[in-house]
């Protein structure tokens, strides 16, 4: 089993017949994710470090993973230090970068070197891509059913899209799960129309965010980063596909996609989730300046249910949106 | 009485009784003794012994409507009361107390600092302190304790502030002790504390228009901080007559609706 620290060109290890697991998902769905964080802190990871980094470290230790593809550029510099710690423990680490200059040439080099590591050729990669694209298209359909047909909840949308980073660790089983869900959802009546919320930023570390929003008469109909994991701009060319993938290329590139989707999905308000101690907290400044909708910046640190303060803030935010909507 | 408003704060429980647009009375209690003495849980709901606190909720055979706010609508479930979000309560209270309909509200309570923007009576944006309560009234209480002076004395001084840079309110105590040992005059130490609070609040105010700024919560009684806010922002600073009861007033108004 090969672990990944965030979405990578999944086509390559799959072409090599490897079993891939997204360490973030492994951490956050673990029966006791808090214990994984504690394990990292006992090993010396500072308290004021991103919970995802510590969780990934804990998951690798607990679940006995010996090979990890680490994204060293386009995600965060903490991953680089995590990779160094893992390497010092004898864990095989394979670096992969989404170069900041965002050029075809530099990204090609990265993809080629990953392919060389796994000893796979273009034909095999393209075959794997074809297989993956089939499933990705089904996930795009779930997304469309969320915002256009209104028959899928925010939590369901989040789940299927976030799992596309590693196809839930088992591509065929995941494909079956998607089929059976889509069939069921297609029979549903549209959900009650309330406030339409966009969720932007990295996936939440809180397990209960989506149900809580729905309890308060609102629904997430856009999950920015999770949707990106499903490669919404599918291209037959693998390099081009990962050039379109917005998440690793800075806030301005992400903003274009966000702005377009906010309009298309008729969004009332935006929840910008930021992880404590993450550099993306700073990007909130640019995001707020460029979005012409109310934004609630929600900060999460530990994998635990929403704390009282965050609940107050979400609740007040939704009340505010409701009052604004009623006034127009 | 036509409406009762209750604000269940982290340091104090505030109650306001209204008869139409007139205040009948104000009551406040320290939070923990209040819960110990006058509250219980009845079928999963918080129940207040109104008789015990001297409030008669019955008037000519009808029950006076009660609206409450406090530590999250999800966290309090007060029997026979409607619970509204804090931001809403505070904005309504400020609007009523000042007569303004367009303003930036700065509410500084025991643990919370909230900044909200109200335009033509409509709440359009807000932020609250999160994860850290070093920008709250509790910080001032704790620093007054270190200096061994009453809050009123601490609140008088705003000039020549001693630099205080600790991010954490607890480490701030040892930092202040260090400054006492260095021999700084008490006035400068007090100004330093007030200035440290101002430095935490200014970034929260930055995104909002600075036309009218209504300051509420217990910290509104800190003259030095108000003076610093006047100097450092271009806003017209307005302190309502009952800054600490502002949330409870907002609730009482909603109760009448």
Coordinates of C-alpha atoms in Angstrom, one line a residue:
Chain A
X1 CA 0.0 0.0 0.0
X2 CA 1.3 3.5 -1.0
X3 CA 0.2 6.5 1.0
X4 CA -0.3 9.9 -0.5
X5 CA -0.2 13.2 1.4
X6 CA -2.7 14.9 -1.0
X7 CA -4.0 14.4 -4.5
X8 CA -1.3 13.3 -7.0
X9 CA -1.6 12.0 -10.6
X10 CA -3.3 8.8 -9.4
X11 CA -3.0 7.4 -12.9
X12 CA 0.7 6.6 -12.4
X13 CA 0.7 4.4 -9.3
X14 CA -2.5 2.7 -10.5
X15 CA -0.9 1.9 -13.8
X16 CA 1.9 0.2 -11.8
X17 CA -0.8 -1.9 -10.0
X18 CA -0.3 -0.1 -6.7
X19 CA -2.9 0.2 -4.0
X20 CA -3.2 3.9 -3.1
X21 CA -4.5 5.4 0.1
X22 CA -5.0 9.1 0.9
X23 CA -3.5 9.5 4.3
X24 CA -5.8 12.4 5.2
X25 CA -8.8 10.2 4.7
X26 CA -7.2 7.4 6.7
X27 CA -6.5 9.8 9.5
X28 CA -9.8 11.6 9.7
X29 CA -11.9 8.4 9.4
X30 CA -9.8 6.5 12.0
X31 CA -11.8 5.3 15.0
X32 CA -9.7 7.6 17.2
X33 CA -8.2 10.4 15.1
X34 CA -7.2 12.3 18.2
X35 CA -4.9 9.5 19.2
X36 CA -3.1 9.9 15.9
X37 CA -2.5 13.6 16.6
X38 CA -1.2 12.8 20.1
X39 CA 1.2 10.2 18.7
X40 CA 2.7 12.9 16.5
X41 CA 2.9 15.4 19.4
X42 CA 4.6 12.7 21.5
X43 CA 7.1 12.3 18.6
X44 CA 7.9 16.0 18.8
X45 CA 5.5 17.7 16.3
X46 CA 4.7 21.1 17.8
X47 CA 1.3 21.8 19.2
X48 CA 1.0 24.8 16.8
X49 CA 1.4 22.7 13.7
X50 CA -1.4 21.7 11.2
X51 CA -3.6 18.9 12.5
X52 CA -3.6 17.2 9.1
X53 CA 0.2 16.9 9.1
X54 CA 0.2 15.4 12.6
X55 CA -2.7 13.1 11.7
X56 CA -0.9 11.9 8.6
X57 CA 2.2 11.1 10.6
X58 CA 0.1 9.3 13.2
X59 CA -1.7 7.3 10.6
X60 CA 1.5 6.2 8.9
X61 CA 2.9 5.0 12.3
X62 CA -0.3 3.2 13.4
X63 CA -1.2 1.6 10.2
X64 CA 2.2 0.5 9.2
X65 CA 2.7 2.3 5.9
X66 CA 6.2 1.9 4.3
X67 CA 5.9 4.0 1.2
X68 CA 4.6 7.5 0.9
X69 CA 4.3 9.9 -2.1
X70 CA 4.7 13.4 -0.6
X71 CA 3.6 16.6 -2.3
X72 CA 6.4 19.0 -1.6
X73 CA 5.3 21.9 -3.7
X74 CA 1.8 23.1 -4.2
X75 CA 0.6 21.9 -0.8
X76 CA 2.7 23.2 2.1
X77 CA 6.2 23.3 3.5
X78 CA 5.1 21.3 6.5
X79 CA 4.8 18.3 4.2
X80 CA 8.4 18.7 3.3
X81 CA 9.5 18.5 7.0
X82 CA 7.1 15.6 7.5
X83 CA 8.8 13.8 4.6
X84 CA 12.2 14.4 6.2
X85 CA 11.0 12.9 9.5
X86 CA 9.6 9.9 7.7
X87 CA 12.8 9.4 5.7
X88 CA 14.8 9.5 8.9
X89 CA 12.6 6.6 10.2
X90 CA 13.4 4.5 7.1
X91 CA 10.1 5.1 5.4
X92 CA 10.4 5.3 1.6
X93 CA 9.3 8.8 0.5
X94 CA 8.7 9.8 -3.1
X95 CA 8.6 13.5 -3.7
X96 CA 6.1 15.0 -6.1
X97 CA 5.7 18.7 -6.9
X98 CA 3.1 20.9 -8.6
X99 CA 5.7 23.6 -9.6
X100 CA 4.6 27.1 -8.6
X101 CA 5.3 28.6 -12.1
X102 CA 2.4 26.4 -13.3
X103 CA 4.1 25.5 -16.6
X104 CA 3.6 22.5 -18.8
X105 CA 7.3 21.9 -19.0
X106 CA 8.0 21.7 -15.3
X107 CA 4.9 19.7 -14.5
X108 CA 5.7 17.3 -17.3
X109 CA 9.1 16.7 -15.7
X110 CA 7.4 15.9 -12.4
X111 CA 5.0 13.5 -14.0
X112 CA 7.8 11.8 -16.0
X113 CA 9.9 11.3 -12.9
X114 CA 7.0 9.8 -11.0
X115 CA 6.3 7.5 -13.9
X116 CA 10.0 6.5 -14.0
X117 CA 9.9 5.7 -10.3
X118 CA 6.9 3.4 -10.8
X119 CA 8.4 2.1 -14.1
X120 CA 5.2 2.6 -16.1
X121 CA 5.0 3.8 -19.7
X122 CA 2.5 6.2 -21.4
X123 CA 0.2 3.5 -22.7
X124 CA -0.3 2.0 -19.3
X125 CA -0.8 5.5 -17.8
X126 CA -3.4 6.4 -20.4
X127 CA -5.3 3.1 -19.8
X128 CA -5.4 3.9 -16.1
X129 CA -6.6 7.4 -16.9
X130 CA -9.4 6.1 -19.0
X131 CA -10.5 3.8 -16.2
X132 CA -10.3 6.7 -13.7
X133 CA -12.1 9.2 -15.9
X134 CA -15.1 6.9 -16.1
X135 CA -15.5 7.0 -12.4
X136 CA -14.7 10.7 -12.2
X137 CA -17.5 11.4 -14.6
X138 CA -19.9 9.6 -12.3
X139 CA -18.7 11.8 -9.4
X140 CA -19.3 14.9 -11.6
X141 CA -22.8 13.7 -12.0
X142 CA -23.3 13.4 -8.3
X143 CA -22.0 17.0 -8.1
X144 CA -24.5 18.1 -10.7
X145 CA -27.3 16.3 -8.9
X146 CA -26.3 18.3 -5.8
X147 CA -26.5 21.8 -7.2
X148 CA -28.8 21.5 -10.1
X149 CA -31.3 18.8 -9.1
X150 CA -31.0 19.4 -5.4
X151 CA -31.3 15.7 -4.5
X152 CA -27.9 15.2 -2.9
X153 CA -26.9 16.6 0.5
X154 CA -23.8 18.6 1.2
X155 CA -22.3 15.8 3.3
X156 CA -22.9 13.2 0.5
X157 CA -21.4 15.5 -2.1
X158 CA -18.4 16.0 0.2
X159 CA -18.0 12.3 0.7
X160 CA -18.0 11.2 -2.9
X161 CA -15.7 14.0 -4.1
X162 CA -13.2 13.9 -1.2
X163 CA -12.9 10.1 -1.8
X164 CA -11.9 10.7 -5.4
X165 CA -8.3 11.6 -4.4
X166 CA -7.6 7.8 -3.8
X167 CA -10.9 6.4 -5.1
X168 CA -11.5 5.3 -1.6
X169 CA -8.6 2.9 -1.7
X170 CA -10.4 0.4 -3.9
X171 CA -11.4 1.7 -7.3
X172 CA -14.0 -1.0 -8.3
X173 CA -15.7 -1.1 -4.9
X174 CA -16.0 2.6 -5.0
X175 CA -17.4 2.6 -8.5
X176 CA -20.1 0.2 -7.3
X177 CA -20.8 2.4 -4.3
X178 CA -21.3 5.4 -6.6
X179 CA -23.6 3.5 -8.9
X180 CA -25.9 2.4 -6.1
X181 CA -25.9 5.8 -4.5
X182 CA -26.7 7.6 -7.8
X183 CA -29.5 5.3 -8.5
X184 CA -31.0 5.9 -5.1
X185 CA -30.5 9.6 -5.2
X186 CA -32.2 9.9 -8.6
X187 CA -35.4 8.6 -7.0
X188 CA -35.5 11.3 -4.4
X189 CA -37.7 14.4 -4.4
X190 CA -35.7 17.7 -4.4
X191 CA -34.6 18.7 -0.9
X192 CA -36.3 21.6 0.7
X193 CA -34.9 24.8 -0.8
X194 CA -33.1 26.8 1.9
X195 CA -29.9 28.8 1.9
X196 CA -27.3 27.7 -0.7
X197 CA -23.8 27.7 0.8
X198 CA -20.4 27.3 -0.9
X199 CA -17.7 25.6 1.1
X200 CA -14.2 26.7 0.1
X201 CA -10.8 25.8 1.4
X202 CA -9.3 22.4 2.4
X203 CA -11.8 19.7 3.6
X204 CA -13.0 20.2 7.1
X205 CA -11.5 18.5 10.1
X206 CA -14.9 18.6 11.9
X207 CA -17.0 15.5 11.4
X208 CA -20.3 17.2 11.9
X209 CA -20.1 20.4 9.9
X210 CA -22.5 19.4 7.0
X211 CA -25.3 18.0 9.1
X212 CA -25.1 21.0 11.4
X213 CA -25.5 23.4 8.4
X214 CA -28.4 21.4 7.2
X215 CA -30.0 21.3 10.6
X216 CA -30.1 25.1 10.4
X217 CA -31.9 25.2 7.1
X218 CA -29.0 25.6 4.7
X219 CA -27.2 23.2 2.4
X220 CA -23.7 23.1 0.9
X221 CA -24.0 23.0 -2.9
X222 CA -20.4 23.6 -3.7
X223 CA -17.4 21.9 -2.2
X224 CA -14.5 23.7 -3.8
X225 CA -11.4 21.6 -3.1
X226 CA -13.2 18.2 -2.9
X227 CA -14.6 18.9 -6.3
X228 CA -11.1 19.6 -7.6
X229 CA -10.0 16.2 -6.4
X230 CA -12.4 14.7 -8.9
X231 CA -10.7 16.6 -11.8
X232 CA -13.7 18.5 -13.0
X233 CA -11.8 19.8 -16.1
X234 CA -11.1 16.4 -17.5
X235 CA -8.7 16.4 -20.4
X236 CA -7.3 13.5 -22.5
X237 CA -3.8 14.8 -21.8
X238 CA -2.6 14.0 -18.3
X239 CA -0.3 17.0 -18.0
X240 CA -3.0 19.4 -19.1
X241 CA -5.4 17.8 -16.6
X242 CA -3.1 18.5 -13.7
X243 CA -2.5 22.0 -15.0
X244 CA -6.2 22.7 -14.8
X245 CA -6.4 21.2 -11.2
X246 CA -6.6 24.5 -9.2
X247 CA -5.8 23.5 -5.6
X248 CA -2.0 23.5 -5.8
X249 CA -1.5 26.8 -7.8
X250 CA -2.3 29.6 -5.5
X251 CA -5.3 31.7 -4.6
X252 CA -5.7 33.7 -7.8
X253 CA -6.0 30.6 -10.0
X254 CA -8.4 29.1 -7.5
X255 CA -10.5 32.3 -7.4
X256 CA -11.4 32.0 -11.1
X257 CA -12.9 28.6 -10.5
X258 CA -14.6 29.7 -7.3
X259 CA -16.2 32.8 -8.8
X260 CA -17.5 31.0 -11.8
X261 CA -19.1 28.3 -9.6
X262 CA -20.6 30.7 -7.1
X263 CA -22.5 32.3 -9.8
X264 CA -23.5 29.1 -11.6
X265 CA -24.8 27.5 -8.4
X266 CA -26.7 30.6 -7.1
X267 CA -24.8 30.8 -3.8
X268 CA -26.1 32.9 -0.9
X269 CA -23.0 32.8 1.3
X270 CA -19.5 31.3 1.5
X271 CA -17.9 29.4 4.3
X272 CA -14.1 29.6 4.0
X273 CA -12.6 26.9 6.1
X274 CA -9.0 27.3 7.2
X275 CA -6.9 24.9 9.2
X276 CA -5.2 26.4 12.3
X277 CA -1.6 27.3 11.7
X278 CA -2.0 26.9 7.9
X279 CA -0.6 29.4 5.4
X280 CA -4.0 29.4 3.7
X281 CA -5.3 31.4 6.6
X282 CA -3.4 34.4 5.1
X283 CA -5.0 33.8 1.7
X284 CA -8.3 34.6 3.4
X285 CA -7.4 38.3 2.9
X286 CA -7.3 37.9 -0.9
X287 CA -10.3 35.7 -1.0
X288 CA -12.5 38.1 1.0
X289 CA -11.4 41.0 -1.2
X290 CA -12.4 39.2 -4.3
X291 CA -15.7 37.5 -3.4
X292 CA -18.8 39.7 -3.5
X293 CA -20.8 37.5 -1.2
X294 CA -20.8 37.3 2.6
X295 CA -17.9 35.1 3.8
X296 CA -17.6 33.3 7.2
X297 CA -14.1 32.2 7.9
X298 CA -14.2 29.1 10.0
X299 CA -11.1 27.8 11.7
X300 CA -10.6 24.2 12.7
X301 CA -7.7 22.6 14.6
X302 CA -8.5 19.1 16.0
X303 CA -10.7 16.3 14.6
X304 CA -13.6 16.8 17.0
X305 CA -17.2 17.9 16.7
X306 CA -17.7 21.6 16.2
X307 CA -17.0 23.6 19.3
X308 CA -19.6 25.9 20.8
X309 CA -18.0 29.0 19.5
X310 CA -17.9 27.8 15.9
X311 CA -21.5 26.7 16.2
X312 CA -22.5 30.2 17.4
X313 CA -20.7 31.8 14.4
X314 CA -22.2 29.5 11.8
X315 CA -25.7 30.0 13.3
X316 CA -25.3 33.8 13.3
X317 CA -24.0 33.7 9.8
X318 CA -26.9 31.8 8.5
X319 CA -29.4 34.0 10.3
X320 CA -27.7 37.0 8.7
X321 CA -27.9 35.5 5.2
X322 CA -31.6 34.7 5.8
X323 CA -32.4 38.3 6.9
X324 CA -30.5 39.6 3.9
X325 CA -32.4 37.3 1.5
X326 CA -35.7 38.3 3.1
X327 CA -34.9 42.0 2.6
X328 CA -34.2 41.7 -1.1
Chain B
X1 CA -43.9 44.0 32.0
X2 CA -44.3 43.3 28.3
X3 CA -41.1 41.4 27.7
X4 CA -38.2 39.9 29.5
X5 CA -34.7 39.6 27.9
X6 CA -31.9 37.4 29.3
X7 CA -28.3 37.3 28.3
X8 CA -26.5 34.3 29.6
X9 CA -22.9 35.5 29.5
X10 CA -19.7 33.8 30.6
X11 CA -19.1 36.2 33.5
X12 CA -22.6 37.6 34.2
X13 CA -26.2 36.8 33.6
X14 CA -28.1 39.9 32.7
X15 CA -31.9 40.4 32.7
X16 CA -33.9 43.4 31.4
X17 CA -37.6 43.9 31.8
X18 CA -39.4 46.2 29.3
X19 CA -42.8 47.7 29.3
X20 CA -43.2 48.7 25.7
X21 CA -40.3 51.1 25.0
X22 CA -39.6 51.7 28.7
X23 CA -37.0 49.9 30.9
X24 CA -38.7 48.6 34.1
X25 CA -35.6 47.2 35.7
X26 CA -32.1 45.7 35.1
X27 CA -30.7 42.7 37.1
X28 CA -27.3 41.0 36.9
X29 CA -25.9 38.0 38.6
X30 CA -22.4 36.4 38.6
X31 CA -22.7 33.4 36.3
X32 CA -21.6 30.5 38.3
X33 CA -23.4 31.3 41.6
X34 CA -26.5 32.1 39.5
X35 CA -26.5 28.6 37.9
X36 CA -25.8 27.0 41.2
X37 CA -28.6 28.8 43.0
X38 CA -31.3 29.5 40.6
X39 CA -31.1 27.0 37.8
X40 CA -31.8 23.3 37.3
X41 CA -32.2 20.9 34.4
X42 CA -35.8 19.8 33.8
X43 CA -36.4 17.2 31.1
X44 CA -33.2 18.2 29.4
X45 CA -34.0 21.9 29.4
X46 CA -32.4 24.7 31.5
X47 CA -35.0 25.9 34.0
X48 CA -34.6 29.2 35.9
X49 CA -36.2 29.7 39.3
X50 CA -37.7 33.1 38.4
X51 CA -39.5 33.4 41.7
X52 CA -36.1 32.9 43.4
X53 CA -34.6 35.8 41.5
X54 CA -37.6 37.9 42.2
X55 CA -39.2 38.0 38.8
X56 CA -42.9 37.4 38.4
X57 CA -43.6 36.2 34.9
X58 CA -47.4 36.3 35.2
X59 CA -49.5 39.3 34.5
X60 CA -53.3 39.3 34.6
X61 CA -53.5 35.7 33.8
X62 CA -51.0 35.8 30.9
X63 CA -47.3 34.8 30.8
X64 CA -44.8 37.4 29.9
X65 CA -42.8 36.4 26.8
X66 CA -39.1 35.6 27.4
X67 CA -36.3 35.7 24.9
X68 CA -32.8 34.6 25.8
X69 CA -29.3 34.5 24.2
X70 CA -25.9 33.4 25.4
X71 CA -23.6 30.6 24.8
X72 CA -24.9 29.5 21.4
X73 CA -28.5 28.8 20.6
X74 CA -27.5 25.1 20.3
X75 CA -26.1 25.0 23.8
X76 CA -28.9 26.6 25.8
X77 CA -32.3 25.3 25.8
X78 CA -34.2 27.5 28.2
X79 CA -37.6 26.3 29.2
X80 CA -40.5 28.5 28.0
X81 CA -38.1 30.9 26.3
X82 CA -37.3 31.6 22.7
X83 CA -33.5 31.6 22.2
X84 CA -31.9 33.9 19.5
X85 CA -28.3 34.2 18.3
X86 CA -26.1 36.6 20.2
X87 CA -25.2 38.8 17.2
X88 CA -28.9 39.4 16.5
X89 CA -29.6 40.3 20.1
X90 CA -26.6 42.7 20.3
X91 CA -27.4 44.5 17.0
X92 CA -31.1 45.0 18.0
X93 CA -30.0 46.3 21.4
X94 CA -27.5 48.7 20.0
X95 CA -30.0 50.0 17.4
X96 CA -32.6 50.6 20.1
X97 CA -30.2 52.2 22.6
X98 CA -28.5 54.6 20.1
X99 CA -31.2 55.3 17.6
X100 CA -28.7 54.6 14.9
X101 CA -29.5 52.3 12.0
X102 CA -26.0 52.3 10.3
X103 CA -23.1 51.5 12.5
X104 CA -20.2 49.2 13.4
X105 CA -20.8 47.4 16.7
X106 CA -17.9 46.5 18.9
X107 CA -19.1 44.2 21.7
X108 CA -16.5 43.2 24.3
X109 CA -17.7 40.9 26.9
X110 CA -16.1 38.4 29.4
X111 CA -14.7 36.1 26.7
X112 CA -16.2 37.3 23.5
X113 CA -15.2 40.1 21.2
X114 CA -17.6 40.6 18.4
X115 CA -17.6 43.2 15.6
X116 CA -20.7 43.5 13.5
X117 CA -21.7 45.8 10.7
X118 CA -25.3 47.0 10.6
X119 CA -26.5 49.0 7.6
X120 CA -30.0 50.5 7.5
X121 CA -31.0 48.1 10.3
X122 CA -29.7 45.0 8.6
X123 CA -26.8 42.9 9.8
X124 CA -24.5 42.7 6.8
X125 CA -21.2 41.2 8.2
X126 CA -19.7 40.2 11.5
X127 CA -16.6 38.6 13.0
X128 CA -15.9 37.1 16.5
X129 CA -12.7 36.2 18.3
X130 CA -12.1 32.6 17.9
X131 CA -9.8 30.1 19.6
X132 CA -8.4 32.8 21.9
X133 CA -10.0 35.1 24.4
X134 CA -7.0 37.3 25.1
X135 CA -9.0 40.2 23.5
X136 CA -11.7 40.2 26.1
X137 CA -12.8 41.5 29.4
X138 CA -11.4 38.5 31.2
X139 CA -7.9 39.6 30.1
X140 CA -8.4 43.0 31.8
X141 CA -9.7 41.3 35.0
X142 CA -6.7 39.0 35.1
X143 CA -4.2 41.9 34.5
X144 CA -6.0 44.0 37.2
X145 CA -5.5 41.1 39.5
X146 CA -1.7 40.9 38.8
X147 CA -1.4 44.7 39.4
X148 CA -3.5 44.3 42.5
X149 CA -5.8 47.2 41.6
X150 CA -9.6 47.5 40.9
X151 CA -10.7 47.4 37.2
X152 CA -11.7 51.1 37.5
X153 CA -8.2 52.1 38.3
X154 CA -6.8 50.0 35.4
X155 CA -9.3 51.7 33.1
X156 CA -8.1 55.2 33.7
X157 CA -4.7 55.2 32.0
X158 CA -3.9 55.4 28.3
X159 CA -0.7 57.3 28.0
X160 CA 3.0 56.1 27.9
X161 CA 2.0 52.4 27.6
X162 CA 4.6 49.9 28.6
X163 CA 5.1 47.5 25.6
X164 CA 3.4 44.1 26.3
X165 CA 3.8 41.5 23.5
X166 CA 2.8 38.1 24.9
X167 CA 0.2 36.5 22.6
X168 CA -1.2 34.4 25.4
X169 CA -3.3 36.0 28.2
X170 CA -1.7 33.6 30.8
X171 CA 1.9 34.3 29.7
X172 CA 0.8 37.9 29.7
X173 CA 0.7 37.7 33.5
X174 CA 4.3 36.8 33.9
X175 CA 5.3 39.4 31.3
X176 CA 3.5 42.0 33.3
X177 CA 5.1 40.8 36.6
X178 CA 8.5 41.3 34.8
X179 CA 7.6 44.9 33.9
X180 CA 6.6 45.5 37.5
X181 CA 10.0 44.3 38.7
X182 CA 11.6 46.6 36.1
X183 CA 10.1 49.5 38.1
X184 CA 7.6 51.0 35.6
X185 CA 5.1 53.4 37.1
X186 CA 1.6 51.9 37.7
X187 CA 0.0 54.3 35.2
X188 CA 2.3 53.2 32.4
X189 CA 1.6 49.5 33.2
X190 CA -2.1 50.1 33.1
X191 CA -1.8 51.9 29.8
X192 CA 0.3 49.0 28.5
X193 CA -2.5 46.6 29.4
X194 CA -5.2 48.7 27.7
X195 CA -2.9 49.2 24.7
X196 CA -2.3 45.4 24.4
X197 CA -6.1 44.9 24.3
X198 CA -6.5 47.7 21.6
X199 CA -3.8 46.0 19.5
X200 CA -5.8 42.8 19.5
X201 CA -9.1 44.5 18.6
X202 CA -7.9 46.9 15.8
X203 CA -7.3 44.1 13.3
X204 CA -10.8 42.9 13.9
X205 CA -12.2 46.4 13.2
X206 CA -10.1 47.0 10.1
X207 CA -12.5 45.4 7.5
X208 CA -15.5 47.5 8.7
X209 CA -16.6 51.0 7.9
X210 CA -15.6 53.5 10.6
X211 CA -18.5 55.9 10.6
X212 CA -20.3 55.3 13.8
X213 CA -18.8 52.7 16.2
X214 CA -21.1 51.6 19.0
X215 CA -19.1 50.0 21.8
X216 CA -21.0 47.6 24.2
X217 CA -20.2 45.0 26.8
X218 CA -18.5 45.4 30.1
X219 CA -15.3 46.7 28.4
X220 CA -17.2 49.7 27.2
X221 CA -16.7 51.0 30.7
X222 CA -12.9 51.2 30.2
X223 CA -12.4 54.9 29.6
X224 CA -8.8 54.4 28.5
X225 CA -9.7 51.9 25.8
X226 CA -12.4 54.1 24.5
X227 CA -10.0 57.0 24.4
X228 CA -7.5 54.8 22.5
X229 CA -10.3 53.7 20.1
X230 CA -11.2 57.3 19.5
X231 CA -7.6 58.2 18.7
X232 CA -6.7 55.2 16.6
X233 CA -9.9 55.0 14.4
X234 CA -11.7 57.8 12.7
X235 CA -15.0 56.6 14.0
X236 CA -17.5 58.5 16.0
X237 CA -17.5 56.4 19.1
X238 CA -20.9 56.0 20.8
X239 CA -21.4 54.3 24.2
X240 CA -25.0 53.5 24.9
X241 CA -26.5 54.1 28.4
X242 CA -26.4 50.4 29.3
X243 CA -23.5 48.8 27.5
X244 CA -23.4 45.7 29.7
X245 CA -27.2 45.1 29.2
X246 CA -27.2 45.6 25.5
X247 CA -27.7 41.9 24.6
X248 CA -30.5 41.5 27.2
X249 CA -32.2 44.7 25.9
X250 CA -32.1 43.2 22.3
X251 CA -33.7 40.0 23.7
X252 CA -36.4 41.9 25.6
X253 CA -37.3 43.8 22.4
X254 CA -37.6 40.6 20.5
X255 CA -39.7 39.1 23.3
X256 CA -42.3 41.9 22.7
X257 CA -42.6 40.9 19.0

